[in-house]
Amino acid sequence: LDLQTMEWSCPTQQGEIPTPHAGHAGVTVGENWFIVGGGDNKSGASETVVLNMSTLAWSAVTSVQGRVSVASEGLSLVVSSNDGEDVLVSFGGYNGRYNNEVNVLKPSHKSTLQSKINENSIPDSVFAVPNATNATRDSEPELGAGQEGKIWEITVDNAYPTVLDLRRWTWSKLEAKTGDEPS
């Protein structure tokens, strides 16, 4: 989108352009746009791809096999910081079944996605929801990055946000404090 003229264009791209798919999630880190998940209603996209916005060159960052959560449609994706490094954190999605896995990618290392299995169970109130930019639902969850390396997601059926602490890899609910209401 040209912000001066408010007109869309389709610029020439370099590299291997990804196959068409829907239900993916994307975030930017610096000048790179990372696209994770999505699919074609038959199977999930197995590659995490990145588009360098300066050169418009596509490249595959990772590839996964089988029905894993990062090859899911409708997953949530945020950028956060862990030990001073940018990390991509994905949650949920659907690829034949709903899942509640958390996967982390350190884009600076182009490492493989790692599933984080927690000793503490994930709360029952947490469920897979579409990315906040997916406009196909009537009511959308709110996604964001909080203080101290925590990500949070407010689910539609939950009165309190559920938080994943990226340092401890534990889930908790944010409880409302009692007292005077804000003015």
PDB file of C-alpha atoms in Angstrom:
ATOM      1  CA  LEU A   1       0.000   0.000   0.000  1.00  0.00           C
ATOM      2  CA  ASP A   2       1.417   3.352  -0.997  1.00  0.00           C
ATOM      3  CA  LEU A   3       0.520   5.542   1.981  1.00  0.00           C
ATOM      4  CA  GLN A   4       0.763   8.716  -0.110  1.00  0.00           C
ATOM      5  CA  THR A   5      -1.705   7.640  -2.812  1.00  0.00           C
ATOM      6  CA  MET A   6      -3.508   4.925  -0.800  1.00  0.00           C
ATOM      7  CA  GLU A   7      -3.183   2.567  -3.773  1.00  0.00           C
ATOM      8  CA  TRP A   8      -2.217  -1.092  -3.672  1.00  0.00           C
ATOM      9  CA  SER A   9       0.382  -2.516  -6.031  1.00  0.00           C
ATOM     10  CA  CYS A  10       1.858  -5.963  -6.611  1.00  0.00           C
ATOM     11  CA  PRO A  11       5.658  -5.516  -6.722  1.00  0.00           C
ATOM     12  CA  THR A  12       8.023  -8.036  -8.271  1.00  0.00           C
ATOM     13  CA  GLN A  13       9.238 -10.530  -5.676  1.00  0.00           C
ATOM     14  CA  GLN A  14      12.425 -12.570  -5.535  1.00  0.00           C
ATOM     15  CA  GLY A  15      13.055 -16.142  -4.392  1.00  0.00           C
ATOM     16  CA  GLU A  16      10.592 -19.000  -4.123  1.00  0.00           C
ATOM     17  CA  ILE A  17       7.165 -17.463  -3.542  1.00  0.00           C
ATOM     18  CA  PRO A  18       5.127 -19.469  -0.982  1.00  0.00           C
ATOM     19  CA  THR A  19       2.136 -21.516  -2.082  1.00  0.00           C
ATOM     20  CA  PRO A  20      -1.248 -19.870  -1.513  1.00  0.00           C
ATOM     21  CA  HIS A  21      -2.761 -20.496   1.900  1.00  0.00           C
ATOM     22  CA  ALA A  22      -5.112 -18.923   4.442  1.00  0.00           C
ATOM     23  CA  GLY A  23      -5.335 -18.781   8.213  1.00  0.00           C
ATOM     24  CA  HIS A  24      -1.661 -17.941   8.662  1.00  0.00           C
ATOM     25  CA  ALA A  25      -0.148 -15.452  11.089  1.00  0.00           C
ATOM     26  CA  GLY A  26       2.537 -12.888  10.366  1.00  0.00           C
ATOM     27  CA  VAL A  27       4.779 -10.590  12.368  1.00  0.00           C
ATOM     28  CA  THR A  28       7.647  -8.280  11.510  1.00  0.00           C
ATOM     29  CA  VAL A  29      11.079  -8.281  13.106  1.00  0.00           C
ATOM     30  CA  GLY A  30      13.166  -5.443  11.736  1.00  0.00           C
ATOM     31  CA  GLU A  31      12.749  -5.485   7.965  1.00  0.00           C
ATOM     32  CA  ASN A  32      11.655  -9.145   7.869  1.00  0.00           C
ATOM     33  CA  TRP A  33       8.044 -10.319   7.706  1.00  0.00           C
ATOM     34  CA  PHE A  34       7.691 -13.847   9.133  1.00  0.00           C
ATOM     35  CA  ILE A  35       4.701 -15.922   7.962  1.00  0.00           C
ATOM     36  CA  VAL A  36       3.834 -18.969  10.097  1.00  0.00           C
ATOM     37  CA  GLY A  37       1.166 -21.641   9.704  1.00  0.00           C
ATOM     38  CA  GLY A  38      -1.917 -21.435   7.591  1.00  0.00           C
ATOM     39  CA  GLY A  39      -2.982 -24.019   5.074  1.00  0.00           C
ATOM     40  CA  ASP A  40      -5.345 -24.985   2.300  1.00  0.00           C
ATOM     41  CA  ASN A  41      -8.132 -26.643   4.374  1.00  0.00           C
ATOM     42  CA  LYS A  42      -6.514 -30.048   3.666  1.00  0.00           C
ATOM     43  CA  SER A  43      -3.203 -29.678   5.466  1.00  0.00           C
ATOM     44  CA  GLY A  44      -1.151 -27.051   7.231  1.00  0.00           C
ATOM     45  CA  ALA A  45       1.720 -25.132   5.645  1.00  0.00           C
ATOM     46  CA  SER A  46       4.914 -26.887   6.688  1.00  0.00           C
ATOM     47  CA  GLU A  47       7.312 -23.991   6.159  1.00  0.00           C
ATOM     48  CA  THR A  48       7.866 -20.789   8.066  1.00  0.00           C
ATOM     49  CA  VAL A  49       8.761 -18.236   5.424  1.00  0.00           C
ATOM     50  CA  VAL A  50      10.184 -14.738   5.606  1.00  0.00           C
ATOM     51  CA  LEU A  51       9.903 -11.828   3.203  1.00  0.00           C
ATOM     52  CA  ASN A  52      12.705  -9.274   3.435  1.00  0.00           C
ATOM     53  CA  MET A  53      10.785  -6.025   2.966  1.00  0.00           C
ATOM     54  CA  SER A  54      13.800  -4.140   1.575  1.00  0.00           C
ATOM     55  CA  THR A  55      14.669  -6.634  -1.163  1.00  0.00           C
ATOM     56  CA  LEU A  56      11.235  -8.315  -1.512  1.00  0.00           C
ATOM     57  CA  ALA A  57      13.068 -11.649  -1.412  1.00  0.00           C
ATOM     58  CA  TRP A  58      11.332 -14.732   0.023  1.00  0.00           C
ATOM     59  CA  SER A  59      13.155 -17.490   1.861  1.00  0.00           C
ATOM     60  CA  ALA A  60      12.161 -20.498   3.948  1.00  0.00           C
ATOM     61  CA  VAL A  61      13.327 -20.272   7.552  1.00  0.00           C
ATOM     62  CA  THR A  62      12.150 -23.632   8.887  1.00  0.00           C
ATOM     63  CA  SER A  63      10.234 -26.663   7.736  1.00  0.00           C
ATOM     64  CA  VAL A  64       8.331 -29.106   9.918  1.00  0.00           C
ATOM     65  CA  GLN A  65       6.900 -32.565   9.256  1.00  0.00           C
ATOM     66  CA  GLY A  66       3.508 -33.991  10.166  1.00  0.00           C
ATOM     67  CA  ARG A  67       0.586 -32.535  12.078  1.00  0.00           C
ATOM     68  CA  VAL A  68       2.480 -30.143  14.309  1.00  0.00           C
ATOM     69  CA  SER A  69       1.006 -26.962  15.718  1.00  0.00           C
ATOM     70  CA  VAL A  70       3.096 -24.541  13.658  1.00  0.00           C
ATOM     71  CA  ALA A  71       1.617 -26.132  10.525  1.00  0.00           C
ATOM     72  CA  SER A  72      -1.859 -25.130  11.749  1.00  0.00           C
ATOM     73  CA  GLU A  73      -4.516 -22.759  10.553  1.00  0.00           C
ATOM     74  CA  GLY A  74      -5.634 -19.987  12.895  1.00  0.00           C
ATOM     75  CA  LEU A  75      -2.671 -19.972  15.264  1.00  0.00           C
ATOM     76  CA  SER A  76      -1.729 -16.866  17.239  1.00  0.00           C
ATOM     77  CA  LEU A  77       1.722 -15.328  16.792  1.00  0.00           C
ATOM     78  CA  VAL A  78       3.547 -12.563  18.655  1.00  0.00           C
ATOM     79  CA  VAL A  79       7.066 -11.160  18.806  1.00  0.00           C
ATOM     80  CA  SER A  80       8.581 -10.908  22.253  1.00  0.00           C
ATOM     81  CA  SER A  81      12.003 -10.702  23.851  1.00  0.00           C
ATOM     82  CA  ASN A  82      13.688 -13.496  25.783  1.00  0.00           C
ATOM     83  CA  ASP A  83      17.164 -12.935  27.252  1.00  0.00           C
ATOM     84  CA  GLY A  84      17.614  -9.864  25.042  1.00  0.00           C
ATOM     85  CA  GLU A  85      16.779 -11.696  21.796  1.00  0.00           C
ATOM     86  CA  ASP A  86      13.701 -11.305  19.617  1.00  0.00           C
ATOM     87  CA  VAL A  87      11.643 -14.494  19.598  1.00  0.00           C
ATOM     88  CA  LEU A  88       8.513 -15.490  17.724  1.00  0.00           C
ATOM     89  CA  VAL A  89       5.994 -17.276  19.932  1.00  0.00           C
ATOM     90  CA  SER A  90       3.083 -19.219  18.432  1.00  0.00           C
ATOM     91  CA  PHE A  91       0.122 -20.733  20.227  1.00  0.00           C
ATOM     92  CA  GLY A  92      -2.768 -22.951  19.239  1.00  0.00           C
ATOM     93  CA  GLY A  93      -4.326 -23.444  15.851  1.00  0.00           C
ATOM     94  CA  TYR A  94      -6.072 -26.306  14.092  1.00  0.00           C
ATOM     95  CA  ASN A  95      -4.547 -29.050  11.943  1.00  0.00           C
ATOM     96  CA  GLY A  96      -6.945 -31.955  12.244  1.00  0.00           C
ATOM     97  CA  ARG A  97      -7.335 -31.182  15.952  1.00  0.00           C
ATOM     98  CA  TYR A  98      -7.199 -28.100  18.146  1.00  0.00           C
ATOM     99  CA  ASN A  99      -3.957 -27.763  20.055  1.00  0.00           C
ATOM    100  CA  ASN A 100      -2.528 -25.747  22.920  1.00  0.00           C
ATOM    101  CA  GLU A 101       1.178 -25.980  22.149  1.00  0.00           C
ATOM    102  CA  VAL A 102       3.568 -23.074  22.497  1.00  0.00           C
ATOM    103  CA  ASN A 103       6.383 -22.966  19.929  1.00  0.00           C
ATOM    104  CA  VAL A 104       9.323 -20.560  19.899  1.00  0.00           C
ATOM    105  CA  LEU A 105      11.573 -19.489  17.031  1.00  0.00           C
ATOM    106  CA  LYS A 106      14.714 -17.384  17.471  1.00  0.00           C
ATOM    107  CA  PRO A 107      14.874 -15.726  14.046  1.00  0.00           C
ATOM    108  CA  SER A 108      18.418 -14.426  14.565  1.00  0.00           C
ATOM    109  CA  HIS A 109      19.636 -18.028  14.673  1.00  0.00           C
ATOM    110  CA  LYS A 110      17.202 -19.405  12.091  1.00  0.00           C
ATOM    111  CA  SER A 111      16.844 -22.287  14.518  1.00  0.00           C
ATOM    112  CA  THR A 112      14.132 -24.885  14.242  1.00  0.00           C
ATOM    113  CA  LEU A 113      10.904 -24.333  16.070  1.00  0.00           C
ATOM    114  CA  GLN A 114      10.957 -25.871  19.512  1.00  0.00           C
ATOM    115  CA  SER A 115       7.854 -27.066  21.277  1.00  0.00           C
ATOM    116  CA  LYS A 116       7.943 -25.988  24.906  1.00  0.00           C
ATOM    117  CA  ILE A 117       6.389 -28.615  27.153  1.00  0.00           C
ATOM    118  CA  ASN A 118       5.566 -27.129  30.514  1.00  0.00           C
ATOM    119  CA  GLU A 119       5.640 -28.866  33.866  1.00  0.00           C
ATOM    120  CA  ASN A 120       2.587 -26.810  34.786  1.00  0.00           C
ATOM    121  CA  SER A 121      -0.473 -27.660  32.753  1.00  0.00           C
ATOM    122  CA  ILE A 122      -1.960 -25.112  30.420  1.00  0.00           C
ATOM    123  CA  PRO A 123      -5.182 -23.718  31.899  1.00  0.00           C
ATOM    124  CA  ASP A 124      -8.444 -25.205  30.615  1.00  0.00           C
ATOM    125  CA  SER A 125      -9.621 -21.686  29.802  1.00  0.00           C
ATOM    126  CA  VAL A 126      -6.941 -21.314  27.115  1.00  0.00           C
ATOM    127  CA  PHE A 127      -7.945 -22.489  23.684  1.00  0.00           C
ATOM    128  CA  ALA A 128      -6.824 -22.023  20.095  1.00  0.00           C
ATOM    129  CA  VAL A 129      -8.142 -18.838  18.523  1.00  0.00           C
ATOM    130  CA  PRO A 130      -7.459 -17.101  15.229  1.00  0.00           C
ATOM    131  CA  ASN A 131      -4.779 -14.459  14.974  1.00  0.00           C
ATOM    132  CA  ALA A 132      -6.006 -11.018  15.971  1.00  0.00           C
ATOM    133  CA  THR A 133      -5.716  -9.888  12.338  1.00  0.00           C
ATOM    134  CA  ASN A 134      -8.115 -12.623  11.150  1.00  0.00           C
ATOM    135  CA  ALA A 135     -11.370 -10.800  10.498  1.00  0.00           C
ATOM    136  CA  THR A 136     -13.559 -13.903  10.118  1.00  0.00           C
ATOM    137  CA  ARG A 137     -14.764 -14.054  13.746  1.00  0.00           C
ATOM    138  CA  ASP A 138     -17.478 -11.894  15.259  1.00  0.00           C
ATOM    139  CA  SER A 139     -15.498 -11.144  18.412  1.00  0.00           C
ATOM    140  CA  GLU A 140     -11.727 -11.136  18.418  1.00  0.00           C
ATOM    141  CA  PRO A 141      -9.276 -11.974  21.173  1.00  0.00           C
ATOM    142  CA  GLU A 142      -6.772  -9.349  22.163  1.00  0.00           C
ATOM    143  CA  LEU A 143      -3.105 -10.200  21.759  1.00  0.00           C
ATOM    144  CA  GLY A 144      -0.111  -8.334  23.054  1.00  0.00           C
ATOM    145  CA  ALA A 145       3.291  -8.373  24.604  1.00  0.00           C
ATOM    146  CA  GLY A 146       3.396  -7.359  28.223  1.00  0.00           C
ATOM    147  CA  GLN A 147       6.136  -6.354  30.596  1.00  0.00           C
ATOM    148  CA  GLU A 148       8.950  -8.668  31.635  1.00  0.00           C
ATOM    149  CA  GLY A 149       8.838 -10.907  28.562  1.00  0.00           C
ATOM    150  CA  LYS A 150       5.274 -12.094  29.087  1.00  0.00           C
ATOM    151  CA  ILE A 151       2.746 -12.537  26.334  1.00  0.00           C
ATOM    152  CA  TRP A 152      -0.935 -12.467  26.999  1.00  0.00           C
ATOM    153  CA  GLU A 153      -4.092 -13.473  25.230  1.00  0.00           C
ATOM    154  CA  ILE A 154      -7.620 -12.637  26.287  1.00  0.00           C
ATOM    155  CA  THR A 155      -9.890 -15.445  25.168  1.00  0.00           C
ATOM    156  CA  VAL A 156     -13.487 -14.741  24.231  1.00  0.00           C
ATOM    157  CA  ASP A 157     -15.011 -16.958  26.963  1.00  0.00           C
ATOM    158  CA  ASN A 158     -12.638 -15.962  29.759  1.00  0.00           C
ATOM    159  CA  ALA A 159     -13.060 -13.099  32.220  1.00  0.00           C
ATOM    160  CA  TYR A 160      -9.327 -12.886  32.962  1.00  0.00           C
ATOM    161  CA  PRO A 161      -6.378 -12.805  30.564  1.00  0.00           C
ATOM    162  CA  THR A 162      -4.130 -15.861  30.576  1.00  0.00           C
ATOM    163  CA  VAL A 163      -0.402 -15.118  30.622  1.00  0.00           C
ATOM    164  CA  LEU A 164       2.594 -17.178  29.548  1.00  0.00           C
ATOM    165  CA  ASP A 165       5.798 -16.139  31.318  1.00  0.00           C
ATOM    166  CA  LEU A 166       8.573 -16.625  28.740  1.00  0.00           C
ATOM    167  CA  ARG A 167      11.287 -16.823  31.387  1.00  0.00           C
ATOM    168  CA  ARG A 168       9.678 -19.571  33.480  1.00  0.00           C
ATOM    169  CA  TRP A 169       7.436 -21.165  30.800  1.00  0.00           C
ATOM    170  CA  THR A 170       4.478 -21.166  33.173  1.00  0.00           C
ATOM    171  CA  TRP A 171       0.862 -20.144  32.605  1.00  0.00           C
ATOM    172  CA  SER A 172      -1.149 -18.028  35.022  1.00  0.00           C
ATOM    173  CA  LYS A 173      -4.290 -15.923  35.114  1.00  0.00           C
ATOM    174  CA  LEU A 174      -4.213 -12.193  35.716  1.00  0.00           C
ATOM    175  CA  GLU A 175      -6.676 -11.565  38.513  1.00  0.00           C
ATOM    176  CA  ALA A 176      -8.487  -8.267  38.782  1.00  0.00           C
ATOM    177  CA  LYS A 177      -7.485  -6.232  41.822  1.00  0.00           C
ATOM    178  CA  THR A 178     -10.301  -5.027  44.019  1.00  0.00           C
ATOM    179  CA  GLY A 179     -10.604  -1.398  44.863  1.00  0.00           C
ATOM    180  CA  ASP A 180     -11.749   1.794  43.253  1.00  0.00           C
ATOM    181  CA  GLU A 181     -12.616   1.668  39.578  1.00  0.00           C
ATOM    182  CA  PRO A 182     -10.474   3.821  37.304  1.00  0.00           C
ATOM    183  CA  SER A 183     -11.832   7.277  36.663  1.00  0.00           C
TER     184      SER A 183
END
